[in-house]
Amino acid sequence: MRRRWTMAAVGVALSGVACPARLTPSAPFAVDPSTEGADAATADEDAFAGGDAPLQDDGGIDAAVTGEPGLADLFSGAARFQPDSEAETIVFDFPSNRPKVWDQKKVVVAPDGAGGLFTVTRGIVSDDAGGERFALFRLRSNDGVLFTEDGALFQAQSDWNLYDAHLTKDESGGWLLTMECDDGVHGPSLCVSRSSTPLVTSSWSPPVRLVTAEAAPARSASTGLALVFGGVRFVKWTVVDDGQQPWIEGTESTSVRVAQVADFQTPLSGAGSAGLGVFTADGGPFCTDRWDCNNRDIQDWAVEGGVVYAAYNGGNYYRCERVGFDYGSNDWHLALARAPSPIGPWEASAPIISAPVKDYCSIAYPTLAKIAGQWWMYYATSSPTGTFAAASKRVRLGWAKHVAAGPAAPCSVRLPDALTSTDVAAWVEAVHCLAVDAVPDAATIASETQAVTSQATTLRSILRGLLDSADFAARWKVGSLNDEAYVFLLYELFLRRLPSPTERTQWTTSLSAKSATRADLADSITSSSELAVRLPFLAP
């Protein structure tokens, strides 16, 4: 987790997760081709390739399209998760003496032969010294929404703090349970347990420490995962690097390490040295080059179609709240990433769901669950008022509205059809669809078609003019976008990719310094050869 404060009653450093404001919650993902095949430890994981479907309103799920989308459809732009406003609230039925904490992590799985679902999450219990500690509990569910406690695990470890559990199957069909563990001596470390009968409480083996936290500088082994992929065993953990003096040195970060292991029993070295840094963050909490530049924390991974997908929380600061200054600058989000293997190279999506408030551990723990053939993302979020009146939620992956053809989404077919058309009117319609996501009225189509045909203007000029229109500003909420978001908007909307790190830095720096204007950026994008290659009808 990200958050690291000490709760006297619990006596353990906790952690949380962060994220910043995105372009639009439903923006499709894009790819910077220069990152393909990059080294796992150093690749810039900016994005994935998207299709040519236009951007749509937030949360546009088309219930009319049959069949269930896969995670690849999310990255192509054909599918999207519901927005937070449409999420289902998850209910944990704990006895009153085991109150849940705000950021419950849950990985919902269906045990063999049980006919239902179960998860493992943490609760607060009394310890032997009269204080409180975290313990792990199994919970059962029939619908993935209401979970009822079904037993406490690892009662022999009555003086340990156990939390941030994750479940996965091993190659023999048994279950692996990874967890963050703190026995009061070794600090927040990564432990693992195994069971072939997960619904039998006593069947779980005692937790074994695989990766140990380090001190001076302080580095935890948080939010651990295990995975058997291609017959090879992998362990992942998140290093919360506090440095020598947390919050003070300006070198702190939260990032991901992965190790290939021979088994899930033999201890590795320390949290900051074992394995390979594969989803790294900048070691400086004042970075600005990427929305998740200082805080990357993979919470879950799933395999589909031979590709490893990860759900993670991230942000531009590795903890909740900057200490004593710079308030309002810490944004947290949830996103997905994918890779050909657990060691990468990992390439990340744009943010999917954003934290309700800044400077607060207000969104965390995204996990992926496939239930009855349908993908869900579970996550924890706090109250928008900045209190711990929080909720665990889930959102469904559905087909994006722009996938469906027909009158309800006319632009979804006008733009693709224009690529093979010789009809100037179809091209005019496509230009409007591309820029403002709306088909113009008949008079506008007729007028602009005549102007293009008579060579009084060009389609590219019409497109450029639309970027200065009130319709464009209203459709994409341009007035609310900062310069970086505006750069992202134009690249994603017209080039169907994210700007490269160089492009992003160049434009945001120039716009901030007033050495370039948004009109200059619009000129550059609409006159680019890259756009002409994607949309040949724009060529003179």
PDB file of C-alpha atoms in Angstrom, residues 87-93 108 116-119 139-148 378 392-395:
ATOM      1  CA  ALA A  87     -20.478   1.237  -9.124  1.00  0.00           C
ATOM      2  CA  GLU A  88     -22.080  -1.362  -6.869  1.00  0.00           C
ATOM      3  CA  THR A  89     -21.252  -1.055  -3.170  1.00  0.00           C
ATOM      4  CA  ILE A  90     -19.752  -4.180  -1.591  1.00  0.00           C
ATOM      5  CA  VAL A  91     -20.979  -5.236   1.837  1.00  0.00           C
ATOM      6  CA  PHE A  92     -18.704  -7.037   4.307  1.00  0.00           C
ATOM      7  CA  ASP A  93     -20.656  -8.800   7.027  1.00  0.00           C
ATOM      8  CA  VAL A 108     -12.744 -12.585  -5.569  1.00  0.00           C
ATOM      9  CA  GLY A 116     -19.856 -19.745  -4.751  1.00  0.00           C
ATOM     10  CA  LEU A 117     -17.203 -17.088  -4.290  1.00  0.00           C
ATOM     11  CA  PHE A 118     -14.747 -16.381  -1.534  1.00  0.00           C
ATOM     12  CA  THR A 119     -12.169 -13.789  -0.667  1.00  0.00           C
ATOM     13  CA  LEU A 139     -15.467 -14.409   3.555  1.00  0.00           C
ATOM     14  CA  ARG A 140     -18.018 -16.161   1.329  1.00  0.00           C
ATOM     15  CA  SER A 141     -20.457 -14.767  -1.210  1.00  0.00           C
ATOM     16  CA  ASN A 142     -23.112 -16.000  -3.607  1.00  0.00           C
ATOM     17  CA  ASP A 143     -23.309 -12.852  -5.722  1.00  0.00           C
ATOM     18  CA  GLY A 144     -19.972 -11.059  -5.410  1.00  0.00           C
ATOM     19  CA  VAL A 145     -21.632  -8.169  -3.543  1.00  0.00           C
ATOM     20  CA  LEU A 146     -22.507  -9.417  -0.047  1.00  0.00           C
ATOM     21  CA  PHE A 147     -19.610 -11.167   1.710  1.00  0.00           C
ATOM     22  CA  THR A 148     -20.090 -12.923   5.044  1.00  0.00           C
ATOM     23  CA  TYR A 378     -13.167  -4.238  -7.268  1.00  0.00           C
ATOM     24  CA  SER A 392     -15.658  -1.001  -1.228  1.00  0.00           C
ATOM     25  CA  LYS A 393     -17.090  -1.050  -4.732  1.00  0.00           C
ATOM     26  CA  ARG A 394     -17.055  -2.869  -8.043  1.00  0.00           C
ATOM     27  CA  VAL A 395     -17.574  -1.807 -11.656  1.00  0.00           C
TER      28      VAL A 395
END
